Coordinates of C-alpha atoms in Angstrom, one line a residue:
Chain R
X79 CA 87.4 108.4 108.8
X80 CA 90.0 108.8 111.4
X81 CA 88.4 106.3 113.9
X82 CA 86.0 107.5 116.7
X83 CA 85.5 111.0 118.5
X84 CA 87.7 110.7 121.4
X85 CA 91.1 111.9 119.2
X86 CA 89.3 115.0 117.5
X87 CA 87.8 115.9 121.0
X88 CA 91.8 115.3 122.6
X89 CA 93.0 117.6 119.8
X90 CA 90.1 120.4 120.4
X91 CA 90.9 120.5 124.3
X92 CA 94.7 120.6 123.6
X93 CA 93.9 123.8 121.3
X94 CA 92.4 125.2 124.3
X95 CA 94.8 124.3 126.9
X96 CA 97.6 125.5 125.1
X97 CA 96.5 128.8 124.8
X98 CA 95.3 132.1 127.1
X99 CA 92.1 132.7 125.9
X100 CA 89.8 130.4 127.4
X101 CA 91.5 131.0 130.9
X102 CA 91.1 134.8 130.9
X103 CA 87.4 134.4 129.6
X104 CA 86.8 131.6 132.6
X105 CA 88.4 134.1 135.1
X106 CA 86.4 136.7 134.1
X107 CA 83.3 134.8 134.2
X108 CA 84.3 134.1 137.8
X109 CA 85.2 137.5 138.8
X110 CA 81.9 139.0 136.9
X111 CA 79.7 136.6 138.9
X112 CA 81.4 137.1 142.2
X113 CA 81.1 140.7 142.1
X114 CA 77.4 140.6 141.3
X115 CA 76.9 138.7 144.0
X116 CA 79.3 140.4 146.4
X117 CA 77.3 143.7 145.6
X118 CA 73.7 142.2 146.4
X119 CA 75.4 141.3 149.7
X120 CA 76.8 144.6 150.2
X121 CA 73.5 146.2 149.0
X122 CA 71.5 144.4 151.8
X123 CA 74.3 144.7 154.7
X124 CA 73.9 148.7 153.8
X125 CA 77.5 148.6 153.5
X126 CA 77.4 150.7 150.3
X127 CA 76.6 154.4 151.7
X128 CA 74.0 156.5 149.6
X129 CA 72.4 153.6 148.7
X130 CA 68.9 153.4 150.0
X131 CA 68.0 149.7 150.3
X132 CA 70.2 149.0 153.2
X133 CA 68.2 146.4 155.0
X134 CA 69.4 143.4 156.5
X135 CA 66.4 141.8 156.9
X136 CA 66.5 141.2 153.0
X137 CA 69.0 138.6 154.0
X138 CA 66.5 136.7 156.0
X139 CA 64.2 136.5 152.9
X140 CA 65.0 132.9 151.2
X141 CA 64.2 134.6 147.8
X142 CA 67.0 136.9 148.3
X143 CA 69.4 134.4 149.0
X144 CA 68.6 132.6 146.2
X145 CA 69.0 135.7 143.9
X146 CA 72.3 136.1 145.3
X147 CA 73.5 132.6 144.7
X148 CA 71.8 132.8 141.4
X149 CA 74.5 135.6 140.4
X150 CA 76.7 132.6 139.5
X151 CA 74.6 132.2 136.2
X152 CA 75.1 135.9 135.0
X153 CA 78.4 135.1 133.0
X154 CA 76.7 133.4 130.3
X155 CA 78.1 136.0 127.9
X156 CA 81.3 135.0 128.5
X157 CA 80.9 131.5 127.5
X158 CA 79.0 132.7 124.4
X159 CA 82.3 134.5 123.5
X160 CA 84.5 131.6 124.2
X161 CA 82.3 129.4 121.9
X162 CA 82.6 132.4 119.0
X163 CA 86.2 132.3 119.4
X164 CA 86.1 128.3 119.1
X165 CA 86.0 128.6 115.3
X166 CA 86.7 132.3 114.4
X167 CA 89.9 131.8 115.9
X168 CA 90.9 129.4 113.8
X169 CA 89.9 131.3 110.8
X170 CA 91.9 134.5 112.3
X171 CA 95.2 132.7 113.0
X172 CA 94.7 130.3 109.9
X173 CA 95.1 127.2 112.0
X174 CA 91.8 125.8 110.1
X175 CA 94.1 124.7 107.5
X176 CA 95.8 122.0 109.8
X177 CA 92.5 121.3 111.3
X178 CA 91.1 120.5 108.0
X179 CA 94.2 118.5 106.6
X180 CA 93.9 116.5 109.8
X181 CA 90.1 116.3 109.5
X182 CA 88.6 117.1 105.8
X183 CA 85.0 116.6 107.0
X184 CA 84.0 120.0 108.2
X185 CA 81.0 118.7 109.7
X186 CA 83.0 116.3 111.8
X187 CA 85.2 119.4 113.0
X188 CA 82.2 121.6 113.9
X189 CA 80.4 118.9 115.8
X190 CA 83.7 118.1 118.0
X191 CA 83.8 121.7 118.6
X192 CA 80.3 122.0 119.9
X193 CA 80.9 118.8 122.0
X194 CA 84.1 120.3 123.6
X195 CA 82.8 123.9 124.1
X196 CA 79.7 122.4 125.6
X197 CA 81.8 120.9 128.1
X198 CA 84.0 123.9 128.9
X199 CA 80.5 125.7 129.4
X200 CA 79.9 122.8 132.0
X201 CA 83.1 123.3 133.4
X202 CA 82.9 127.1 134.1
X203 CA 79.3 126.9 135.4
X204 CA 80.8 124.7 138.0
X205 CA 83.7 126.8 138.8
X206 CA 81.9 130.0 138.9
X207 CA 79.1 128.4 141.4
X208 CA 81.8 127.0 143.6
X209 CA 83.4 130.4 143.6
X210 CA 80.3 132.5 144.4
X211 CA 78.7 130.0 146.7
X212 CA 82.0 130.2 148.7
X213 CA 82.0 133.8 148.7
X214 CA 78.6 134.2 149.7
X215 CA 79.0 131.9 152.3
X216 CA 81.7 133.7 153.6
X217 CA 80.4 136.9 153.4
X218 CA 77.2 136.0 155.4
X219 CA 78.9 134.7 158.3
X220 CA 78.9 138.2 159.9
X221 CA 75.1 138.4 159.3
X222 CA 72.0 137.1 160.2
X223 CA 70.5 135.2 157.0
X224 CA 68.4 132.6 155.6
X225 CA 70.1 129.4 155.3
X226 CA 71.9 128.8 152.0
X227 CA 69.8 125.4 151.1
X228 CA 71.5 122.9 149.1
X229 CA 68.2 122.8 147.0
X230 CA 69.0 126.7 146.0
X231 CA 72.5 125.7 144.9
X232 CA 71.1 122.7 143.0
X233 CA 68.6 124.9 141.6
X234 CA 71.0 127.4 140.5
X235 CA 73.5 124.8 139.6
X236 CA 71.6 122.8 137.1
X237 CA 70.3 126.0 135.5
X238 CA 73.4 127.6 135.2
X239 CA 75.1 124.3 134.0
X240 CA 72.5 123.7 131.2
X241 CA 72.5 127.4 130.2
X242 CA 76.2 127.9 129.9
X243 CA 76.5 124.7 128.1
X244 CA 73.8 125.5 125.4
X245 CA 75.5 129.3 125.3
X246 CA 78.9 127.7 124.4
X247 CA 77.4 125.4 121.9
X248 CA 75.1 128.4 120.6
X249 CA 78.7 130.6 120.2
X250 CA 80.4 128.0 118.3
X251 CA 77.5 127.8 115.8
X252 CA 77.5 131.4 115.6
X253 CA 81.0 131.6 115.2
X254 CA 81.0 129.0 112.3
X255 CA 78.3 131.2 110.4
X256 CA 80.6 134.5 110.9
X257 CA 83.7 133.8 110.5
X258 CA 85.4 137.2 111.5
X259 CA 85.6 137.2 115.1
X260 CA 85.5 140.8 115.9
X261 CA 82.4 140.8 113.2
X262 CA 80.8 138.0 115.5
X263 CA 81.6 139.0 118.7
X264 CA 80.1 142.4 118.1
X265 CA 76.9 141.1 116.6
X266 CA 76.7 139.0 119.6
X267 CA 77.3 141.8 122.0
X268 CA 74.9 144.2 119.9
X269 CA 72.0 141.4 120.1
X270 CA 72.6 140.4 123.9
X271 CA 73.0 143.7 125.4
X272 CA 71.4 145.7 123.3
X273 CA 68.4 144.4 120.9
X274 CA 67.0 141.7 123.5
X275 CA 67.1 143.9 126.2
X276 CA 64.6 146.5 124.2
X277 CA 62.5 143.7 122.8
X278 CA 62.2 142.3 126.4
X279 CA 60.4 145.0 127.5
X280 CA 58.8 145.8 124.5
X281 CA 57.8 142.4 122.8
X282 CA 57.8 139.8 126.0
X283 CA 55.7 137.5 123.7
X284 CA 58.6 137.5 121.2
X285 CA 61.2 137.7 123.6
X286 CA 60.8 134.8 125.3
X287 CA 61.4 132.7 121.7
X288 CA 65.0 134.7 121.4
X289 CA 68.3 133.1 122.7
X290 CA 68.2 135.6 125.8
X291 CA 65.1 134.8 126.7
X292 CA 65.4 131.2 126.2
X293 CA 68.6 131.4 128.5
X294 CA 66.8 133.0 131.2
X295 CA 63.8 130.4 130.8
X296 CA 66.6 127.8 131.2
X297 CA 68.1 129.2 134.1
X298 CA 64.9 129.7 136.2
X299 CA 65.4 129.1 139.7
X300 CA 61.9 129.6 140.7
X301 CA 61.5 133.3 141.3
X302 CA 59.0 135.6 139.8
X303 CA 61.1 137.8 138.1
X304 CA 64.1 136.3 136.3
X305 CA 67.8 137.5 137.4
X306 CA 67.8 140.3 134.8
X307 CA 64.5 141.4 136.8
X308 CA 63.1 142.1 133.3
X309 CA 61.1 138.8 132.4
X310 CA 58.5 137.4 134.8
X311 CA 57.6 133.8 135.0
X312 CA 54.8 134.0 132.9
X313 CA 56.7 135.6 130.2
X314 CA 59.0 132.8 130.1
X315 CA 59.1 129.5 128.5
X316 CA 59.6 126.6 130.6
X317 CA 63.0 125.4 131.4
X318 CA 62.9 122.4 129.4
X319 CA 61.4 124.7 126.5
X320 CA 64.2 127.2 126.8
X321 CA 66.7 124.7 126.6
X322 CA 64.8 123.2 123.3
X323 CA 64.5 126.5 122.1
X324 CA 68.6 127.1 122.4
X325 CA 69.3 123.8 120.9
X326 CA 67.5 124.5 118.0
X327 CA 69.4 127.6 117.5
X328 CA 72.6 125.8 117.6
X329 CA 71.6 123.3 115.3
X330 CA 70.1 125.6 112.7
X331 CA 73.0 128.1 112.6
X332 CA 75.6 125.2 112.7
X333 CA 73.9 123.2 109.5
X334 CA 73.5 126.5 107.9
X335 CA 77.2 127.4 108.4
X336 CA 78.3 123.9 107.2
X337 CA 76.1 125.0 104.0
X338 CA 77.6 128.4 103.3
X339 CA 80.6 130.3 105.4
X340 CA 82.2 126.4 106.4
X341 CA 81.6 125.1 102.9
X342 CA 84.2 128.0 101.6
X343 CA 87.6 127.6 100.2
X344 CA 90.4 127.9 102.7
X345 CA 92.6 130.4 101.0
Chain O
X1389 CA 115.9 101.1 98.6
X1390 CA 111.9 102.0 98.5
X1391 CA 110.2 100.7 101.6
X1392 CA 107.2 103.1 101.1
X1393 CA 104.6 103.2 98.5
X1394 CA 104.0 106.9 97.9
X1395 CA 100.6 107.4 96.0
X1396 CA 100.4 108.9 92.9
X1397 CA 99.3 112.4 93.0
X1398 CA 96.8 113.3 90.1
X1399 CA 95.7 116.7 89.1
X1400 CA 93.1 116.3 86.3
X1401 CA 91.6 118.9 84.1
X1402 CA 91.5 121.1 86.9
X1403 CA 90.0 124.5 86.5
X1404 CA 89.3 127.0 89.3
X1405 CA 87.3 130.2 88.9
X1406 CA 87.6 132.6 92.3
X1407 CA 84.7 135.2 92.6
X1408 CA 81.5 135.7 91.0
X1409 CA 80.9 139.1 90.3
X1410 CA 84.4 139.7 88.8
X1411 CA 85.8 136.0 88.4
X1412 CA 89.5 135.3 88.6
X1413 CA 90.7 132.1 87.0
X1414 CA 93.2 131.0 89.2
X1415 CA 93.5 127.7 87.6
X1416 CA 92.7 126.6 83.8
X1417 CA 92.3 123.0 82.8
X1418 CA 95.4 121.9 84.5
X1419 CA 96.4 118.2 84.3
X1420 CA 99.3 116.3 85.8
X1421 CA 100.5 113.3 87.7
X1422 CA 103.5 113.8 90.2
X1423 CA 105.0 109.9 90.7
X1424 CA 106.4 108.0 93.6
X1425 CA 110.1 107.7 94.2
X1426 CA 110.7 111.2 92.7
X1427 CA 111.1 114.6 93.9
X1428 CA 108.8 116.6 91.7
X1429 CA 109.3 120.6 91.6
X1430 CA 106.0 122.7 90.9
X1431 CA 107.2 125.6 89.2
X1432 CA 105.8 128.8 88.1
X1433 CA 105.8 132.5 88.5
X1434 CA 104.4 134.2 92.0
X1435 CA 100.3 134.5 90.9
X1436 CA 100.5 131.5 88.7
X1437 CA 97.9 129.2 90.2
X1438 CA 100.5 126.9 92.4
X1439 CA 99.0 127.4 95.8
X1440 CA 95.4 127.1 94.3
X1441 CA 96.5 123.8 92.7
X1442 CA 97.9 122.3 96.3
X1443 CA 95.1 123.5 98.0
X1444 CA 92.8 121.7 95.4
X1445 CA 94.6 118.7 95.9
X1446 CA 94.3 118.6 99.7
X1447 CA 90.4 119.4 99.7
X1448 CA 90.9 123.0 101.2
X1449 CA 89.6 124.3 98.1
X1450 CA 86.8 123.0 95.8
X1451 CA 87.5 123.0 92.3
X1452 CA 85.1 124.9 89.7
X1453 CA 85.6 121.8 87.4
X1454 CA 87.9 118.7 87.3
X1455 CA 89.4 117.3 90.1
X1456 CA 92.3 116.0 92.0
X1457 CA 93.1 112.3 93.5
X1458 CA 95.4 111.2 95.8
X1459 CA 96.1 107.8 94.3
X1460 CA 92.5 106.8 93.2
X1461 CA 90.8 109.0 96.2
X1462 CA 90.0 112.6 96.7
X1463 CA 91.9 113.9 99.5
X1464 CA 88.6 114.3 101.8
X1465 CA 87.7 110.7 101.3
X1466 CA 91.0 109.3 102.6
X1467 CA 90.7 106.8 105.7
X1468 CA 93.6 108.7 107.1
X1469 CA 94.5 111.9 105.2
X1470 CA 97.7 112.8 107.2
X1471 CA 99.1 109.4 106.9
X1472 CA 98.9 109.4 103.3
X1473 CA 99.8 113.3 102.5
X1474 CA 101.9 115.3 104.8
X1475 CA 101.5 119.1 103.7
X1476 CA 102.8 122.4 104.6
X1477 CA 101.1 124.7 103.2
X1478 CA 101.9 128.3 104.7
X1479 CA 104.3 129.7 107.2
X1480 CA 101.3 131.4 109.0
X1481 CA 98.9 128.7 110.0
X1482 CA 100.1 128.9 113.8
X1483 CA 98.4 130.4 116.9
X1484 CA 101.1 133.2 117.8
X1485 CA 100.8 132.1 121.4
X1486 CA 101.2 128.6 121.2
X1487 CA 104.4 127.1 121.8
X1488 CA 105.9 125.2 118.4
X1489 CA 105.6 121.9 120.6
X1490 CA 102.3 122.3 121.3
X1491 CA 101.1 123.4 117.9
X1492 CA 102.5 119.6 116.8
X1493 CA 100.8 118.4 119.9
X1494 CA 97.4 119.4 118.9
X1495 CA 97.8 117.7 115.6
X1496 CA 99.4 114.8 117.3
X1497 CA 96.4 114.2 119.4
X1498 CA 94.1 113.9 116.6
X1499 CA 96.3 111.3 115.1
X1500 CA 96.5 109.5 118.2
X1501 CA 100.5 110.0 118.3
X1502 CA 102.5 109.9 121.5
X1503 CA 104.5 113.2 122.4
X1504 CA 107.5 111.1 121.8
X1505 CA 107.0 111.3 118.0
X1506 CA 106.6 115.4 118.3
X1507 CA 109.7 115.7 120.0
X1508 CA 111.2 113.3 117.5
X1509 CA 110.0 115.3 114.4
X1510 CA 111.3 118.8 116.0
X1511 CA 114.6 117.1 116.3
X1512 CA 114.5 116.0 112.6
X1513 CA 113.8 119.5 111.7
X1514 CA 116.2 121.1 114.0
X1515 CA 113.7 122.7 116.2
X1516 CA 114.3 120.9 119.7
X1517 CA 116.1 123.9 121.3
X1518 CA 113.1 126.2 120.3
X1519 CA 110.1 124.0 121.0
X1520 CA 108.8 125.4 123.9
X1521 CA 109.0 129.2 123.0
X1522 CA 106.4 130.9 121.5
X1523 CA 105.5 130.6 117.9
X1524 CA 105.3 134.5 118.1
X1525 CA 109.1 134.6 118.6
X1526 CA 109.9 132.2 115.9
X1527 CA 111.8 133.7 112.7
X1528 CA 110.3 132.8 109.2
X1529 CA 112.8 130.0 108.5
X1530 CA 111.6 128.6 112.0
X1531 CA 108.3 128.7 111.1
X1532 CA 109.0 126.8 108.1
X1533 CA 110.8 124.0 110.1
X1534 CA 107.9 124.0 112.4
X1535 CA 105.5 123.7 109.3
X1536 CA 107.5 120.8 107.9
X1537 CA 107.6 119.0 111.1
X1538 CA 104.2 119.4 110.9
X1539 CA 104.1 117.8 107.5
X1540 CA 106.3 114.8 108.7
X1541 CA 104.2 114.1 111.8
X1542 CA 102.1 111.0 110.4
X1543 CA 105.0 109.8 108.4
X1544 CA 103.4 110.2 105.3
X1545 CA 103.7 108.2 102.2
X1546 CA 103.7 111.8 100.4
X1547 CA 105.0 115.2 100.9
X1548 CA 103.1 118.3 99.5
X1549 CA 105.2 121.6 100.4
X1550 CA 104.4 125.0 99.2
X1551 CA 107.4 127.2 98.9
X1552 CA 109.3 125.4 101.9
X1553 CA 112.6 127.2 100.9
X1554 CA 111.1 130.8 101.8
X1555 CA 113.2 132.2 104.8
X1556 CA 115.5 129.3 105.0
X1557 CA 119.6 130.1 104.9
X1558 CA 121.5 128.5 102.6
X1559 CA 122.6 125.8 105.1
X1560 CA 118.8 125.3 105.7
X1561 CA 118.4 124.8 102.1
X1562 CA 120.8 122.0 101.9
X1563 CA 119.7 120.5 104.5
X1564 CA 115.9 120.5 103.0
X1565 CA 117.5 119.2 100.0
X1566 CA 119.0 116.1 101.5
X1567 CA 115.7 115.5 103.3
X1568 CA 113.7 115.8 100.4
X1569 CA 116.1 113.6 98.7
X1570 CA 115.8 110.9 101.3
X1571 CA 112.4 110.9 101.6
X1572 CA 112.0 110.2 97.7
X1573 CA 114.7 107.4 98.0
X1574 CA 112.3 105.7 100.5
X1575 CA 109.8 105.4 98.1
X1576 CA 107.5 108.4 99.1
X1577 CA 105.8 111.0 96.9
X1578 CA 107.3 114.6 97.2
X1579 CA 105.9 117.4 95.4
X1580 CA 107.5 120.9 96.4
X1581 CA 106.5 124.2 94.6
X1582 CA 108.8 127.1 94.2
X1583 CA 109.0 130.2 92.3
X1584 CA 112.6 130.4 92.1
X1585 CA 113.8 127.9 90.0
X1586 CA 117.3 128.1 91.7
X1587 CA 116.2 126.7 94.6
X1588 CA 114.6 123.2 93.0
X1589 CA 117.0 122.9 90.3
X1590 CA 119.5 120.6 92.1
X1591 CA 116.8 118.7 94.0
X1592 CA 114.0 117.8 91.6
X1593 CA 113.6 114.6 89.1
X1594 CA 110.8 116.1 87.5
X1595 CA 109.0 119.1 86.6
X1596 CA 106.1 120.9 86.5
X1597 CA 105.9 124.4 84.8
X1598 CA 102.8 126.5 85.1
X1599 CA 101.9 130.3 83.9
X1600 CA 98.7 131.9 84.6
X1601 CA 97.0 128.7 85.7
X1602 CA 97.9 126.7 82.6
X1603 CA 100.5 123.9 82.1
X1604 CA 103.6 125.2 80.2
X1605 CA 105.9 122.1 80.5
X1606 CA 105.7 118.7 83.0
X1607 CA 108.4 115.9 82.3
X1608 CA 111.8 114.5 83.8
X1609 CA 113.9 117.3 84.5
X1610 CA 117.0 116.0 81.8
X1611 CA 114.1 116.0 79.3
X1612 CA 112.9 119.7 79.6
X1613 CA 116.6 120.7 80.3
X1614 CA 119.0 118.3 78.9
X1615 CA 120.8 118.0 75.7
X1616 CA 118.0 116.4 73.6
X1617 CA 115.8 119.6 74.6
X1618 CA 117.8 122.2 72.6
X1619 CA 116.4 124.6 70.0
X1620 CA 118.2 125.6 67.0
X1621 CA 117.8 129.2 65.8
X1622 CA 118.2 129.4 62.1
X1623 CA 118.0 132.6 59.8
X1624 CA 117.6 132.1 56.3
X1625 CA 116.3 134.5 53.5
X1626 CA 114.2 131.2 52.2
X1627 CA 112.6 130.4 55.7
X1628 CA 109.1 129.8 54.8
X1629 CA 110.9 127.3 51.9
X1630 CA 113.1 125.6 54.5
X1631 CA 110.1 125.4 57.3
X1632 CA 108.0 123.7 54.7
X1633 CA 111.1 121.1 53.7
X1634 CA 111.6 120.6 57.8
X1635 CA 107.8 119.3 57.8
X1636 CA 108.3 117.2 54.8
X1637 CA 111.6 115.4 55.7
X1638 CA 111.1 115.1 59.4
X1639 CA 107.3 115.1 60.0
X1640 CA 106.4 114.6 63.7
X1641 CA 109.9 115.0 64.8
X1642 CA 110.8 118.6 63.6
X1643 CA 109.0 121.7 65.6
X1644 CA 109.3 124.8 63.7
X1645 CA 108.3 128.4 65.4
X1646 CA 108.6 131.2 62.9
X1647 CA 110.0 134.3 65.2
X1648 CA 109.2 137.8 64.7
X1649 CA 112.4 138.8 63.1
X1650 CA 111.8 136.4 60.4
X1651 CA 114.4 133.6 61.6
X1652 CA 112.8 129.9 62.8
X1653 CA 113.1 128.1 66.0
X1654 CA 113.8 124.5 65.2
X1655 CA 113.1 122.0 68.4
X1656 CA 113.7 118.2 68.0
X1657 CA 116.2 118.0 65.3
X1658 CA 120.1 118.9 65.6
X1659 CA 122.0 121.8 63.8
X1660 CA 123.6 118.9 61.8
X1661 CA 120.5 117.5 60.9
X1662 CA 119.3 120.9 59.8
X1663 CA 122.4 122.4 57.8
X1664 CA 122.3 118.9 55.9
X1665 CA 119.1 119.4 55.0
X1666 CA 119.5 123.1 54.1
X1667 CA 122.5 122.2 52.4
X1668 CA 120.5 119.4 50.3
X1669 CA 117.5 121.7 49.4
X1670 CA 119.6 124.7 48.0
X1671 CA 118.3 127.3 51.2
X1672 CA 120.9 129.6 51.8
X1673 CA 121.7 129.8 55.5
X1674 CA 122.6 133.2 57.4
X1675 CA 122.7 131.7 60.8
X1676 CA 122.4 128.1 62.4
X1677 CA 122.9 128.4 66.0
X1678 CA 122.3 125.8 69.0
X1679 CA 120.5 127.6 71.8
X1680 CA 120.4 125.6 75.3
X1681 CA 116.8 125.6 76.2
X1682 CA 117.3 125.1 79.9
X1683 CA 114.9 125.2 82.5
X1684 CA 116.5 128.6 83.4
X1685 CA 115.4 129.6 80.0
X1686 CA 111.8 128.3 79.7
X1687 CA 111.5 129.9 83.8
X1688 CA 112.9 133.2 82.8
X1689 CA 110.8 133.6 79.9
X1690 CA 107.8 133.3 82.3
X1691 CA 109.0 135.0 85.1
X1692 CA 109.8 138.0 82.8
X1693 CA 113.7 137.8 84.3
X1694 CA 112.7 137.8 87.9
X1695 CA 113.4 134.3 88.5

């Protein structure tokens, strides 16, 4: 073997750093969660005309502050896409050939990608949290509001950190299984935005075991409703349970991919 | 002055069948060896199985049966694969948005090579000026040079190049020839595929010719294309008795192939030997002609005149 994981991770990092895709997705993640948080501030301050909920008192409710800061974790979908592109992008541009010439053991390549994209997920979680917290803190300077406590930031931060890491890793294993970039992204989007959204309402007892439900357990910020407002606390797994479920999905998908699609001939 | 010990590349009874429902046999029971210190041309028309063979050799395609070895190790089991074999398989394996230099830096990181080595190979292949341009702006010839730079990056003991001459201008061709010659002179193993014979004829020491996945010829170029390899066309009203006499008098040497038009094609003997034998046997000859059996002829036969 080529001696250790460090060179492999360094190579994967350079792949990310030398193309635009990851930076574009990270920027979208930051913008998306910042807009979500901004909208909640505007709603509470009555700055959006024709919205009935203009009640500045909302900002004095600590739970509402937690919900606003919690928007930092709403960009998980973009992290999932980033993970998907990690593998599918290599097949799309056929860089997989030089990757496998350098590291013929395909399991090593996949493991390194899961590791590096997990780290990228963590990085995006931190950047997003800093951006949202800063934006909200500045916006609230003009209003009476409950304090943004360190424990709120820590709770949201730990949740989105764990959630983004696990979703990025899940994306990598999903991309390994479905090598077509467009197919993998469409399947992921239909799953996250459509099927799970329906199942959460129809069959919460099942939905909590699915990736989206598990993610919402990981990102538990201690409120009754989760951030999408669909799953109540009683419906959810404990955070560690959600994390284990997500990890299990990634490992199972990755092992399955290594025995099927990733084993295929590179032609 | 051989300073590198190139490995022997071995293809051993390799068969590759693609697909299940309508299987296509790309390579069939193919065996050959590629020796270090020489440039070997891997020749065959388009679709003859060259690329599949090379991809099997490099662990990218799983053989249906048989196998391939780098020295005595399958490629995926090599301790440092890119130091044993540098490969340039196709001009399209680049991310279009990445610069040529960054493409190599990605590979260099996996091999713990410094950026100075990247700049060195870029210089070597003549891409130094274009190093910081994105690959999408590269011409086909520049992509070929970048692929070659990637192959050379780890200073490999063997080189496997798939159609490296595609897209190169005559100047680039001359440069590639001298590069391959000097790499082989250092003791490295060099295997170069091509579907255009004239590209490699002046460069190679050995040839391996395949067609429809099967071996046609393998050996030193001067044996296959040289004077000892000529064939003699013999036309005689007593062709059958002449063929029998040739087999009787020169067992194991004369190879006689009766042709559709009634003539005989004889390999392994000179025109003088055949004429003398015909005279001694009292066989009437209407034609006795030496045909040069150059590589070109073998190749043209295979490619249907498109080579």
